[in-house]
Every structure is written in structure tokens, then in C-alpha cells.
Coordinates of C-alpha atoms in Angstrom, one line a residue:
X25 CA 121.0 79.3 92.5
X26 CA 121.8 82.0 90.1
X27 CA 118.6 83.7 90.8
X28 CA 118.9 83.6 94.4
X29 CA 122.5 84.8 94.3
X30 CA 121.4 87.7 92.1
X31 CA 118.5 88.5 94.8
X32 CA 120.8 88.3 97.6
X33 CA 123.3 90.6 95.9
X34 CA 120.7 93.3 95.3
X35 CA 119.3 93.1 98.7
X36 CA 122.7 93.6 100.3
X37 CA 123.2 96.6 98.4
X38 CA 119.8 97.8 99.4
X39 CA 120.6 97.1 103.1
X40 CA 123.8 99.0 102.9
X41 CA 122.0 102.2 101.9
X42 CA 119.0 101.3 104.2
X43 CA 121.0 100.9 107.5
X44 CA 120.2 103.6 110.1
X45 CA 119.6 106.3 109.2
X46 CA 117.8 104.9 106.2
X47 CA 118.6 106.7 103.0
X48 CA 116.5 104.6 100.6
X49 CA 112.9 103.5 101.3
X50 CA 111.5 100.5 99.4
X51 CA 107.7 100.9 98.4
X52 CA 105.0 98.3 98.2
X53 CA 105.8 97.4 94.7
X54 CA 109.4 96.3 95.4
X55 CA 108.4 94.6 98.6
X56 CA 105.7 92.6 96.9
X57 CA 108.0 91.7 94.0
X58 CA 110.8 90.7 96.6
X59 CA 108.2 88.5 98.6
X60 CA 106.9 86.9 95.3
X61 CA 110.5 86.0 94.2
X62 CA 111.3 84.4 97.6
X63 CA 107.8 82.5 97.5
X64 CA 108.8 81.4 93.9
X65 CA 112.5 80.3 95.1
X66 CA 110.8 78.3 98.0
X67 CA 108.2 76.6 95.8
X68 CA 111.1 75.9 93.3
X69 CA 113.1 74.3 96.2
X70 CA 110.1 72.4 97.7
X71 CA 110.7 74.2 101.0
X72 CA 107.6 76.2 101.4
X73 CA 107.3 75.3 105.1
X74 CA 110.7 77.0 105.8
X75 CA 109.2 80.3 104.9
X76 CA 107.6 80.6 108.1
X77 CA 111.0 80.2 109.9
X78 CA 112.8 82.5 107.4
X79 CA 110.4 85.2 107.8
X80 CA 109.8 84.8 111.5
X81 CA 109.8 88.5 112.1
X82 CA 106.8 89.0 109.9
X83 CA 105.1 86.1 111.4
X84 CA 105.6 87.6 114.8
X85 CA 104.4 91.1 113.7
X86 CA 101.2 89.5 112.1
X87 CA 100.5 87.3 115.3
X88 CA 100.9 90.4 117.4
X89 CA 98.3 92.2 115.4
X90 CA 96.0 89.5 115.4
X91 CA 96.3 89.0 119.2
X92 CA 95.8 92.6 119.8
X93 CA 92.5 93.0 117.8
X94 CA 91.2 89.6 119.3
X95 CA 91.8 90.5 122.6
X96 CA 90.3 94.0 122.1
X97 CA 87.3 92.6 120.5
X98 CA 86.6 89.8 123.0
X99 CA 87.8 91.3 126.2
X100 CA 87.9 95.0 125.6
X101 CA 91.5 95.3 126.7
X102 CA 94.8 95.4 124.7
X103 CA 97.6 92.9 125.2
X104 CA 100.2 95.3 123.9
X105 CA 100.6 99.3 124.1
X106 CA 100.2 99.2 120.3
X107 CA 100.4 96.8 117.6
X108 CA 102.2 95.6 115.5
X109 CA 104.8 94.7 118.2
X110 CA 107.5 96.9 117.0
X111 CA 105.4 100.0 118.0
X112 CA 104.9 98.5 121.4
X113 CA 108.6 98.6 121.9
X114 CA 108.8 102.0 120.7
X115 CA 106.1 103.1 123.3
X116 CA 108.2 101.5 125.9
X117 CA 110.9 103.9 125.0
X118 CA 113.2 101.4 123.3
X119 CA 115.7 103.1 121.1
X120 CA 115.0 102.4 117.3
X121 CA 118.4 100.9 117.0
X122 CA 117.7 98.5 119.9
X123 CA 114.6 97.1 118.3
X124 CA 116.4 96.8 114.7
X125 CA 119.2 95.1 116.2
X126 CA 117.0 92.6 118.3
X127 CA 114.9 92.0 115.3
X128 CA 118.1 91.3 113.3
X129 CA 119.3 88.8 115.6
X130 CA 115.9 86.8 115.6
X131 CA 116.0 86.9 112.0
X132 CA 119.6 85.8 111.6
X133 CA 119.2 83.0 114.1
X134 CA 115.9 81.9 112.4
X135 CA 117.6 81.9 109.0
X136 CA 120.5 79.9 110.3
X137 CA 117.9 77.3 111.6
X138 CA 116.1 77.3 108.4
X139 CA 119.5 76.8 106.4
X140 CA 120.6 73.9 108.8
X141 CA 117.2 72.1 108.4
X142 CA 117.3 72.7 104.5
X143 CA 120.6 71.1 104.5
X144 CA 119.6 68.0 106.6
X145 CA 116.4 67.0 104.9

């Protein structure tokens, strides 16, 4: 619990400076370390399946790329204007803030569902 709280505090500090317009950018090393730490906490708490729900945005982004490549290889047609899906929305002329807020809302709801399901298992 202490480790999870420390990670949450650090990520909230990062989020504060990473809101639009972003001032601080995370590299591969930082994101891989955070992902590994979250996976470690999930294994420790025996809730590995909840990672799919917690990381639903990453799952959606990955699935959009798989569908786009598969559709192009099999049918020669693209499903989206560009993959991953956030680029599709950019090409549909959605504002960056609109995409980010929508992704935040989806992530927030998915994390609430994960928290509720974790409590009742």
C-alpha cells in the first residue's frame, strides 16, 4: 500500500506539469519502469486481470492498430484514417483537448469499475 501511494503521488506530480500544454515529457525508460511497477503491484495483489480494465486506453490503442494492419493486409482497406485511434481523431479535426478529456473520462470510469470489482471479489 505504501508503494502504491508513493507511485500515485509521484504520478500526480508528473500529471500536474504534463497537463496541456505539456511541459515535461516522459521517456521510454520512465514509462517502462512505471508499467513494470504497476504490473508488480497487480501480481502482488493477485489482480492481474484488472490490468486490462485499468489500462483500457492502452488496450483500445493496441486493438486499433491490430485491426488497422489486419484489415489492410486482408482487404486492402483501412478502417481508420490512421492508427492508433487517437491519430484518427486528430485527422477528423478533433481538438487535442477534446481527445485527451474523452480518454481521461474513459480511463476514469474504467478505473472506478476496477476499484469496485477489486473491493467485491
